[in-house]
PDB file of C-alpha atoms in Angstrom:
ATOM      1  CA  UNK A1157       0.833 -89.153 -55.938  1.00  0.00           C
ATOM      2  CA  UNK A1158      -1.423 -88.469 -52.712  1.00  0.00           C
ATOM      3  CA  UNK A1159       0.603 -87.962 -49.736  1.00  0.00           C
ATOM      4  CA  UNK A1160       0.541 -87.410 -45.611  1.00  0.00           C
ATOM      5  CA  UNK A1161       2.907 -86.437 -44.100  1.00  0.00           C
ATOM      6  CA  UNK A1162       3.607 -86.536 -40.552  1.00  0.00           C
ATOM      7  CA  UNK A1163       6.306 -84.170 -38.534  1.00  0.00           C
ATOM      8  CA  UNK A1164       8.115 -86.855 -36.466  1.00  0.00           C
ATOM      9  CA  UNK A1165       8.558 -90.898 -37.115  1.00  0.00           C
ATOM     10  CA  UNK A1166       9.977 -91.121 -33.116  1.00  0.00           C
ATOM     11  CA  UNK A1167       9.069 -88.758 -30.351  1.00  0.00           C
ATOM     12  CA  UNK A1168       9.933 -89.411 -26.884  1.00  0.00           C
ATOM     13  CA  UNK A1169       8.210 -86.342 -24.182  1.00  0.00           C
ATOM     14  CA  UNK A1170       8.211 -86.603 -20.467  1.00  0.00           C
ATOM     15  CA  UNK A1171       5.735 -87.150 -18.397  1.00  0.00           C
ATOM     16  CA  UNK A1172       3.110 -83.718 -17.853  1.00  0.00           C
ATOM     17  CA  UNK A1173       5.014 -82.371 -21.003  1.00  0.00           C
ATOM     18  CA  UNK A1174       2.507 -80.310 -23.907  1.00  0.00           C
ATOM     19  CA  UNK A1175       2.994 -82.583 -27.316  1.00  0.00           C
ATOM     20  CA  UNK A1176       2.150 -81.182 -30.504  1.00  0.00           C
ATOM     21  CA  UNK A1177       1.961 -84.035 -33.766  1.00  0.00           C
ATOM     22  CA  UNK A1178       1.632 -82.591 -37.078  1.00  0.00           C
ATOM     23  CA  UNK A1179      -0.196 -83.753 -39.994  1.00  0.00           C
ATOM     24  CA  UNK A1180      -0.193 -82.198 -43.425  1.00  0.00           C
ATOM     25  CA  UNK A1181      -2.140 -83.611 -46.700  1.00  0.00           C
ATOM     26  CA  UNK A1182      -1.484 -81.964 -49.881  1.00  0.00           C
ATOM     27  CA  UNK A1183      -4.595 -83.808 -51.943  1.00  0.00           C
ATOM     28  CA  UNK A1184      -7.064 -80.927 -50.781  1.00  0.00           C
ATOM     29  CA  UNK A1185      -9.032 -83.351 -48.883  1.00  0.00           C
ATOM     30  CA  UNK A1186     -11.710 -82.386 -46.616  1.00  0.00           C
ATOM     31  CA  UNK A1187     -11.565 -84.508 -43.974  1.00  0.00           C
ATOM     32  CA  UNK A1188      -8.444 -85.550 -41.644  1.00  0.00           C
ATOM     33  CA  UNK A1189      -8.375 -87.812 -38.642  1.00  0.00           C
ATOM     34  CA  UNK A1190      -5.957 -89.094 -35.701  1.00  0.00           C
ATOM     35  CA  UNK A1191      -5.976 -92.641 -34.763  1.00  0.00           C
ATOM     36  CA  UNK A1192      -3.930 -94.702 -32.419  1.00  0.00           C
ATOM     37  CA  UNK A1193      -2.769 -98.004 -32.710  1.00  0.00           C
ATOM     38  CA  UNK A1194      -2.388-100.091 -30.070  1.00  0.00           C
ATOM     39  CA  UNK A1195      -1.296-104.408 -30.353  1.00  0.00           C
ATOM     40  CA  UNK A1196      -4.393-106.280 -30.560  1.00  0.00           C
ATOM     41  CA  UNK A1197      -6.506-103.391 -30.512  1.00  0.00           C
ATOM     42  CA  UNK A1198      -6.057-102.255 -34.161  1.00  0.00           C
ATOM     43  CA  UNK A1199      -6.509 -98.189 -34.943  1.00  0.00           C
ATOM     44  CA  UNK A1200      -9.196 -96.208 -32.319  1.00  0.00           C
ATOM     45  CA  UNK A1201     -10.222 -93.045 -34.263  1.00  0.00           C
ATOM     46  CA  UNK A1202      -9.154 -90.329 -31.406  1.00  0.00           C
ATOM     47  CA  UNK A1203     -10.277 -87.451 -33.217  1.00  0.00           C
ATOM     48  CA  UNK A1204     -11.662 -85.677 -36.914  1.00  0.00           C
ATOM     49  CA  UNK A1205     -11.912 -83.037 -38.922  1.00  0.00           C
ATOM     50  CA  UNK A1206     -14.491 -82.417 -41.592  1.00  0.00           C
ATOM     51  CA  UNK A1207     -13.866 -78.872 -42.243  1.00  0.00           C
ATOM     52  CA  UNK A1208     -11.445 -75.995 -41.245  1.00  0.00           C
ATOM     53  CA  UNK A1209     -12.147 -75.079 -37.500  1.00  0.00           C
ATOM     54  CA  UNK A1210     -14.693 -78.417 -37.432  1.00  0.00           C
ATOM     55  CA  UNK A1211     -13.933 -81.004 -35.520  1.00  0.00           C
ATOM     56  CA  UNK A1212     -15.397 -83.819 -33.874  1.00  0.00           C
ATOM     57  CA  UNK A1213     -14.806 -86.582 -30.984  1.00  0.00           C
ATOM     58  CA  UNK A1214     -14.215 -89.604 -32.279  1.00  0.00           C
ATOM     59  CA  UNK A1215     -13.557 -93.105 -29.681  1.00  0.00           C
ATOM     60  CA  UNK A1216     -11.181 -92.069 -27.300  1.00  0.00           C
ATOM     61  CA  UNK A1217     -10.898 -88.516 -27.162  1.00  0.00           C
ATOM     62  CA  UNK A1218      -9.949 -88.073 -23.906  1.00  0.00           C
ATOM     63  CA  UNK A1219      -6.914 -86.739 -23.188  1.00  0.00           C
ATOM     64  CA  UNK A1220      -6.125 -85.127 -26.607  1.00  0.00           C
ATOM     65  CA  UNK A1221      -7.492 -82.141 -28.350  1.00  0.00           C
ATOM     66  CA  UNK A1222      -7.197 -80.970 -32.405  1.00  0.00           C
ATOM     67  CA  UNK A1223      -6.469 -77.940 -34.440  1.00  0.00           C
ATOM     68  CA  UNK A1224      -7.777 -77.313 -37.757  1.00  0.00           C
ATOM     69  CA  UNK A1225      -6.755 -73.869 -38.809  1.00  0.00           C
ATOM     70  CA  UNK A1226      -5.956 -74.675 -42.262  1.00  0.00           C
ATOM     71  CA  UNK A1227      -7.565 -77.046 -45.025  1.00  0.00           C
ATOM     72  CA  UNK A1228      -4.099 -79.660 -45.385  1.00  0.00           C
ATOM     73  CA  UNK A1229      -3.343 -79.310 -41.582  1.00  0.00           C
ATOM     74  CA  UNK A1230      -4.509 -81.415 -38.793  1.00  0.00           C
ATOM     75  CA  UNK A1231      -2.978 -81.118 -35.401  1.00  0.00           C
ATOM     76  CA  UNK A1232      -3.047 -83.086 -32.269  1.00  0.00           C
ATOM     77  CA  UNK A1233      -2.215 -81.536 -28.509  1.00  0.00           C
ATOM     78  CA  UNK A1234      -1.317 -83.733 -25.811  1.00  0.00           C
ATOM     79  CA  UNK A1235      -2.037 -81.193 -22.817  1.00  0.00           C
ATOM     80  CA  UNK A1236       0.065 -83.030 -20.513  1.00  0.00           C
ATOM     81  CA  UNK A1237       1.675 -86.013 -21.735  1.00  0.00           C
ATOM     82  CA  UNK A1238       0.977 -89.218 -19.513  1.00  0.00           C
ATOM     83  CA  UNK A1239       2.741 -92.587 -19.651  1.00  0.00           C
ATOM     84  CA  UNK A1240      -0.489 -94.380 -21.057  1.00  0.00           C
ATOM     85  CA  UNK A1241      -0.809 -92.458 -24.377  1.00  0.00           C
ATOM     86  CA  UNK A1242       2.779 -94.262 -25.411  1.00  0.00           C
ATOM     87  CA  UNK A1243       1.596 -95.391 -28.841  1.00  0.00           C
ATOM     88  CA  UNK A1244       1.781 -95.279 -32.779  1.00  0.00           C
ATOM     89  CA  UNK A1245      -0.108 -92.045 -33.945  1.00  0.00           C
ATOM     90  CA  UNK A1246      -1.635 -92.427 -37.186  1.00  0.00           C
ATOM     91  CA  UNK A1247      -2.698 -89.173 -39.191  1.00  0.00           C
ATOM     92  CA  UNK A1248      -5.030 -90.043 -42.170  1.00  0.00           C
ATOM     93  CA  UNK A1249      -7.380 -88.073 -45.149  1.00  0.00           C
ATOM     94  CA  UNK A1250     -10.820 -88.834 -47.354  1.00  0.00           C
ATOM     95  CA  UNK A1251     -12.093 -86.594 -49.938  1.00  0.00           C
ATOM     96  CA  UNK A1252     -15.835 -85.518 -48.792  1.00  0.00           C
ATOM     97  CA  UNK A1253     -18.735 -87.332 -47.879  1.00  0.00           C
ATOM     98  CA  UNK A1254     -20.697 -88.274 -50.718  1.00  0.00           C
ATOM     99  CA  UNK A1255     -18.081 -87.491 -53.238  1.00  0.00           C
ATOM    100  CA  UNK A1256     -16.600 -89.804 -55.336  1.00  0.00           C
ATOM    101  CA  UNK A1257     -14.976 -92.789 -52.663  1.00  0.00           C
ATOM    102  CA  UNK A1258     -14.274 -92.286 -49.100  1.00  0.00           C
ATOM    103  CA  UNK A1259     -11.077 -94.070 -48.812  1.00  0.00           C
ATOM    104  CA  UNK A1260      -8.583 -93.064 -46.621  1.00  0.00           C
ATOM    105  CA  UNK A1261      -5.023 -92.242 -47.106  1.00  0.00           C
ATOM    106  CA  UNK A1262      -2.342 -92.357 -44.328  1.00  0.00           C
ATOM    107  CA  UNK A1263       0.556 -91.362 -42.966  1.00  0.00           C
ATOM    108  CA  UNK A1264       3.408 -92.867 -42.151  1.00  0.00           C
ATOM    109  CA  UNK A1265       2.990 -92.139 -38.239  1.00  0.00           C
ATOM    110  CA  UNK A1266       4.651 -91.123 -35.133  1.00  0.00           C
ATOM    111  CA  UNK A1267       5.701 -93.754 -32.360  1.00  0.00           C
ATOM    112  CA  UNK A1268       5.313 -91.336 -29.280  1.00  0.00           C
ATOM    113  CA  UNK A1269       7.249 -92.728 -25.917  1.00  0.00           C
ATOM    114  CA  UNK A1270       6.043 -91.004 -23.093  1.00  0.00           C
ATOM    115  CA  UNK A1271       8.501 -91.284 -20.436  1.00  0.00           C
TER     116      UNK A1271
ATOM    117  CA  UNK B 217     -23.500-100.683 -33.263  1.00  0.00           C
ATOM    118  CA  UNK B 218     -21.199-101.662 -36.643  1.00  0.00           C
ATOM    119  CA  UNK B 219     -18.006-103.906 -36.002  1.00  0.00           C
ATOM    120  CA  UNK B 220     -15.377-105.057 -37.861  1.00  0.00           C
ATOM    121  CA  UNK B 221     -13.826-108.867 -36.317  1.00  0.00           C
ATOM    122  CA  UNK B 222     -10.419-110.242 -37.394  1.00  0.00           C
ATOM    123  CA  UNK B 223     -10.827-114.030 -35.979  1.00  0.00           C
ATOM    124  CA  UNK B 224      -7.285-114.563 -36.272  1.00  0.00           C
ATOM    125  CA  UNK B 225      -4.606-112.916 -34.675  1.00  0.00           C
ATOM    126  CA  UNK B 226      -1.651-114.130 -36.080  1.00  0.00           C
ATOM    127  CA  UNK B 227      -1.097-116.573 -39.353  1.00  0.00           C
ATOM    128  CA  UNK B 228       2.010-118.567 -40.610  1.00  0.00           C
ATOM    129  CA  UNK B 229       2.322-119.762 -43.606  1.00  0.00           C
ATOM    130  CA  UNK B 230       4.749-120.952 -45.670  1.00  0.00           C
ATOM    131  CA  UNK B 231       5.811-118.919 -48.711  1.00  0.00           C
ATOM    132  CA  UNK B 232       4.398-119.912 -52.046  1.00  0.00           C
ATOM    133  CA  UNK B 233       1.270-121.130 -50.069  1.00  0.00           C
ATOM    134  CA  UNK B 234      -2.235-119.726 -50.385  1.00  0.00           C
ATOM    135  CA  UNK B 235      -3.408-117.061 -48.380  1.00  0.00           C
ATOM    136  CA  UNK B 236      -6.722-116.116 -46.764  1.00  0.00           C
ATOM    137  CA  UNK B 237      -7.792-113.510 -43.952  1.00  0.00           C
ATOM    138  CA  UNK B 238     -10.757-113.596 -42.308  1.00  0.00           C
ATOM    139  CA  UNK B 239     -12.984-110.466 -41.599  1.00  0.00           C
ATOM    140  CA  UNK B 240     -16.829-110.448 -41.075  1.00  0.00           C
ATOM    141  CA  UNK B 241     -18.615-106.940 -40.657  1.00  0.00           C
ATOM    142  CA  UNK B 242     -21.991-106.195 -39.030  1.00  0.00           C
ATOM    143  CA  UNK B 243     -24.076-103.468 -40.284  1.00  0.00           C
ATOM    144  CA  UNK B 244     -27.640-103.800 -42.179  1.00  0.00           C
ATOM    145  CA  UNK B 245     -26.985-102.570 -45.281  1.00  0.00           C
ATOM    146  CA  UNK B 246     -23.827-103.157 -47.583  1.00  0.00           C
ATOM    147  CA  UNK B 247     -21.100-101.276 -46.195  1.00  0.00           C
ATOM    148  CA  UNK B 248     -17.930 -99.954 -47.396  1.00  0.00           C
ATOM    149  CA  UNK B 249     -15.267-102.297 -47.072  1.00  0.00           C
ATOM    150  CA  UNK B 250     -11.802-102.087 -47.627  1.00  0.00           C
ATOM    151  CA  UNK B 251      -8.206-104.119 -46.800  1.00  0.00           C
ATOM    152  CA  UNK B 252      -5.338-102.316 -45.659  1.00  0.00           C
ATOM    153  CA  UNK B 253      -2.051-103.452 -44.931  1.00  0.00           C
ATOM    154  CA  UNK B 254       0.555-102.244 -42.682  1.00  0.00           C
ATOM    155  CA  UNK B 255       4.391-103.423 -43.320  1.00  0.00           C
ATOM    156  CA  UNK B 256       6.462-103.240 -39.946  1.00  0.00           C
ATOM    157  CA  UNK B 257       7.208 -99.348 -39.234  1.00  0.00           C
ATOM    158  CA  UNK B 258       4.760 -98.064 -41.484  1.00  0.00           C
ATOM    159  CA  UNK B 259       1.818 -96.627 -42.534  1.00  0.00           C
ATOM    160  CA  UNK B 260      -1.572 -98.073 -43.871  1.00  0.00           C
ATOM    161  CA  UNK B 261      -1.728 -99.044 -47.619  1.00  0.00           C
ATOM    162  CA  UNK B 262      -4.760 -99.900 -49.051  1.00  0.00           C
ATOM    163  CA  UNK B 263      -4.898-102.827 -51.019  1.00  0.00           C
ATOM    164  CA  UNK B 264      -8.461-102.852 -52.081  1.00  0.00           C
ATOM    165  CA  UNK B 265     -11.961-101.620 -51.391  1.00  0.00           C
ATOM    166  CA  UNK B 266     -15.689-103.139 -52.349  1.00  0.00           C
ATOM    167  CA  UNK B 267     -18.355-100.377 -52.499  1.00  0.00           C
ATOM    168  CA  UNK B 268     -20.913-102.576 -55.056  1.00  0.00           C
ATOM    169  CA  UNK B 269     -20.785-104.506 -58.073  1.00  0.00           C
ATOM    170  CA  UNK B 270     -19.027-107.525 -58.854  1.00  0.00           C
ATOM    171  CA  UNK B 271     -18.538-109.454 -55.789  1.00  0.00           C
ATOM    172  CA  UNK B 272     -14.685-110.270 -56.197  1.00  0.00           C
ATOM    173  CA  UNK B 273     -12.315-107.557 -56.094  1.00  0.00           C
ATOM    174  CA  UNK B 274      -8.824-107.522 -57.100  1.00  0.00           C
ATOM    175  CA  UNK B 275      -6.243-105.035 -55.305  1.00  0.00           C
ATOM    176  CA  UNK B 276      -2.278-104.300 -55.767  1.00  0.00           C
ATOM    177  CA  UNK B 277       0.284-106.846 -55.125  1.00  0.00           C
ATOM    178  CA  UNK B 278      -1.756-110.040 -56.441  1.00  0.00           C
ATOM    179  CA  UNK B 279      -4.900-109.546 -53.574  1.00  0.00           C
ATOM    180  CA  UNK B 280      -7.894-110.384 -53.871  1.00  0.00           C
ATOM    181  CA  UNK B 281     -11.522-110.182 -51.383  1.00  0.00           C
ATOM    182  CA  UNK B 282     -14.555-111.778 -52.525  1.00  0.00           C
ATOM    183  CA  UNK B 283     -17.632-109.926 -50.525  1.00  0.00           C
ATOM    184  CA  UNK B 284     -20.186-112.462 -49.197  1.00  0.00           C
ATOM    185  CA  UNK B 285     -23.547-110.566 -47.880  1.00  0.00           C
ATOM    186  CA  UNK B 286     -25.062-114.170 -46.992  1.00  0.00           C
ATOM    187  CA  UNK B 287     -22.108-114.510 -44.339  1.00  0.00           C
ATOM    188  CA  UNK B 288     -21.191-110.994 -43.724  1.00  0.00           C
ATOM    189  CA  UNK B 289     -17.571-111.473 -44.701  1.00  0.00           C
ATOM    190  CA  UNK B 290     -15.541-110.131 -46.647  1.00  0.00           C
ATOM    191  CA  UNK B 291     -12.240-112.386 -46.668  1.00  0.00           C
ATOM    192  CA  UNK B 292      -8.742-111.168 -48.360  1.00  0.00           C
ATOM    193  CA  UNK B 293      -7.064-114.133 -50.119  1.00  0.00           C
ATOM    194  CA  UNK B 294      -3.598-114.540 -52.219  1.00  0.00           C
ATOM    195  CA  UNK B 295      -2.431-117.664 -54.055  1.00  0.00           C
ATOM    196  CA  UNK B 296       0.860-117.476 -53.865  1.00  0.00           C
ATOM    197  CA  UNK B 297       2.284-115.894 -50.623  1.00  0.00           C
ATOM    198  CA  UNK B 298       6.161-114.082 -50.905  1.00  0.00           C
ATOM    199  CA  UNK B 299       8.313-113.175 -48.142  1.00  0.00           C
ATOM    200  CA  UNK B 300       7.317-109.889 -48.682  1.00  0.00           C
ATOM    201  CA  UNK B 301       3.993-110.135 -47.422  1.00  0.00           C
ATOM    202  CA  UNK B 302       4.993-110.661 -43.761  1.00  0.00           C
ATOM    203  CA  UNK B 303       3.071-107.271 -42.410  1.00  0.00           C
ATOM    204  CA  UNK B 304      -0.382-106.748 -40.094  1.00  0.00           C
ATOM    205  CA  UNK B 305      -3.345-106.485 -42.127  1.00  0.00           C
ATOM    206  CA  UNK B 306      -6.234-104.655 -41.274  1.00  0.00           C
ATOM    207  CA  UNK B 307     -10.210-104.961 -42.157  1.00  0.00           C
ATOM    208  CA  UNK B 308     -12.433-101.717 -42.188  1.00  0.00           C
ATOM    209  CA  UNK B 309     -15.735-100.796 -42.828  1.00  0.00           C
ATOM    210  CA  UNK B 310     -17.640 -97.447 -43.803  1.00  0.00           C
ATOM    211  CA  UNK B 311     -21.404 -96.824 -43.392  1.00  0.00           C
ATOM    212  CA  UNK B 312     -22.542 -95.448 -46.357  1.00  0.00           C
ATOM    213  CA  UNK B 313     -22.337 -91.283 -46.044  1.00  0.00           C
ATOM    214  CA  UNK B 314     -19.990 -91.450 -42.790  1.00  0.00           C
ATOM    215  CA  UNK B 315     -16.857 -90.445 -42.253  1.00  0.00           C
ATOM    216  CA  UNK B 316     -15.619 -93.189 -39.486  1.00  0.00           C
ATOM    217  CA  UNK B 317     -13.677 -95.791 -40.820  1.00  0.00           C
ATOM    218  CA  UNK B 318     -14.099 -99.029 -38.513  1.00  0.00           C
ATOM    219  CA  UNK B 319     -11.291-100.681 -37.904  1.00  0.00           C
ATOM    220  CA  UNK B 320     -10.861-104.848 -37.107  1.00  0.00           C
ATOM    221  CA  UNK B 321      -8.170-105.572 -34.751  1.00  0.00           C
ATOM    222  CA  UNK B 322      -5.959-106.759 -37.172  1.00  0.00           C
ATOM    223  CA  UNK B 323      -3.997-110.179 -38.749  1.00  0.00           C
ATOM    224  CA  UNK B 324      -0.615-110.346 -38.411  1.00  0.00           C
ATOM    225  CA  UNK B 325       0.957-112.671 -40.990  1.00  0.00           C
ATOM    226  CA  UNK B 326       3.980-114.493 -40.952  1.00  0.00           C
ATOM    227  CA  UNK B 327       5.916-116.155 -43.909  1.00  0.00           C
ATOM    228  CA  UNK B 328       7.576-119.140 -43.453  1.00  0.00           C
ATOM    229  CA  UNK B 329      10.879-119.567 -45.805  1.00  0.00           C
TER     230      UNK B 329
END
């Protein structure tokens, strides 16, 4: 069975604070992405990753920045935590581009609280 | 630039009712398309995906979408709804070769006992 995982289900920070939210896939995908969700605004791709040490900006990247040192882990840095990035992170996967489908496979998430 | 639109918000219906969820895409060329559903405090599950063929695909838990490139829709329906199916639903859409999923705002759906 494919699976994400994702290091915390509930995070609260403080304000300013450095946030680190993990995501590991163990399906040897190649790409891996961080979205937020948001009520009535559905999920906003922050950023991706199509390779080790690639990434790329996605919607709202500001704010945020990624890690890809390995293949199955994706990480996201919140330099300095601020009240507006309270929100559901979603952490998700797709095998590559142009081979076989490009579905994407989630995990369960991380409700950050940003106090 | 390609969007995904989820008219409705929220739906109620009653359970053992029928079932369907609006989504219309814009893009040129037949996109990816895919449902996903999201049960409160949890991830995305994918119920089912269109990438070509027959029109009318069937997913997991009794779902079906029927892809429409005369309206640019393609709507999620169920004919019997269960309590169970109370969760937020999302539409998305893939250009052929891309990586970006886009994302419709979402239905939530409630059941009625």
């Amino acid at each position: 069975d494919v699976k994400v995982t994702q290091s915390s289900r509930y995070l609260v920070k403080r304000t300013g604070e450095k946030v680190f939210l993990e995501c590991v896939q163990d399906m040897d995908h190649e790409n891996m992405f961080w979205y937020r969700q948001d009520p009535g605004l559905g999920l906003r791709l922050i950023y991706f990753s199509y390779d080790v040490k690639m990434k790329e900006k996605g919607d709202i990247p500001e704010g945020y920045s990624v890690s890809r040192e390995k293949k199955e882990r994706f990480s996201l840095i919140l330099e300095s935590a601020s009240t507006n990035q309270t929100s559901m992170y979603l952490c998700a996967s797709s095998p590559q581009a142009g081979v076989g489908y490009n579905e994407q496979f989630f995990g369960p998430g991380t409700r950050l609280t940003v106090l | 630039a390609q969007s995904v639109t989820q008219p409705d918000i929220h739906i109620t219906v009653s359970e053992g009712a029928s079932l369907e969820l609006r989504c219309n895409y814009s893009y040129g060329a037949t996109p990816y398309l895919f449902w996903y559903v999201q049960s409160p405090g949890q991830g995305l599950q994918l119920l089912l995906k269109y990438f070509s063929g027959d029109t009318l695909v069937q997913g997991i838990k009794g779902f079906e979408a029927e892809f429409k490139r005369s309206q640019s829709s393609f709507n999620l329906r169920k004919p019997s709804v269960h309590w169970s199916d109370a969760a937020e639903y999302f539409c998305a859409s893939l250009m052929d070769s891309s990586y970006k999923l886009i994302f419709g705002s979402g239905t939530r759906l409630l059941v009625r006992p």
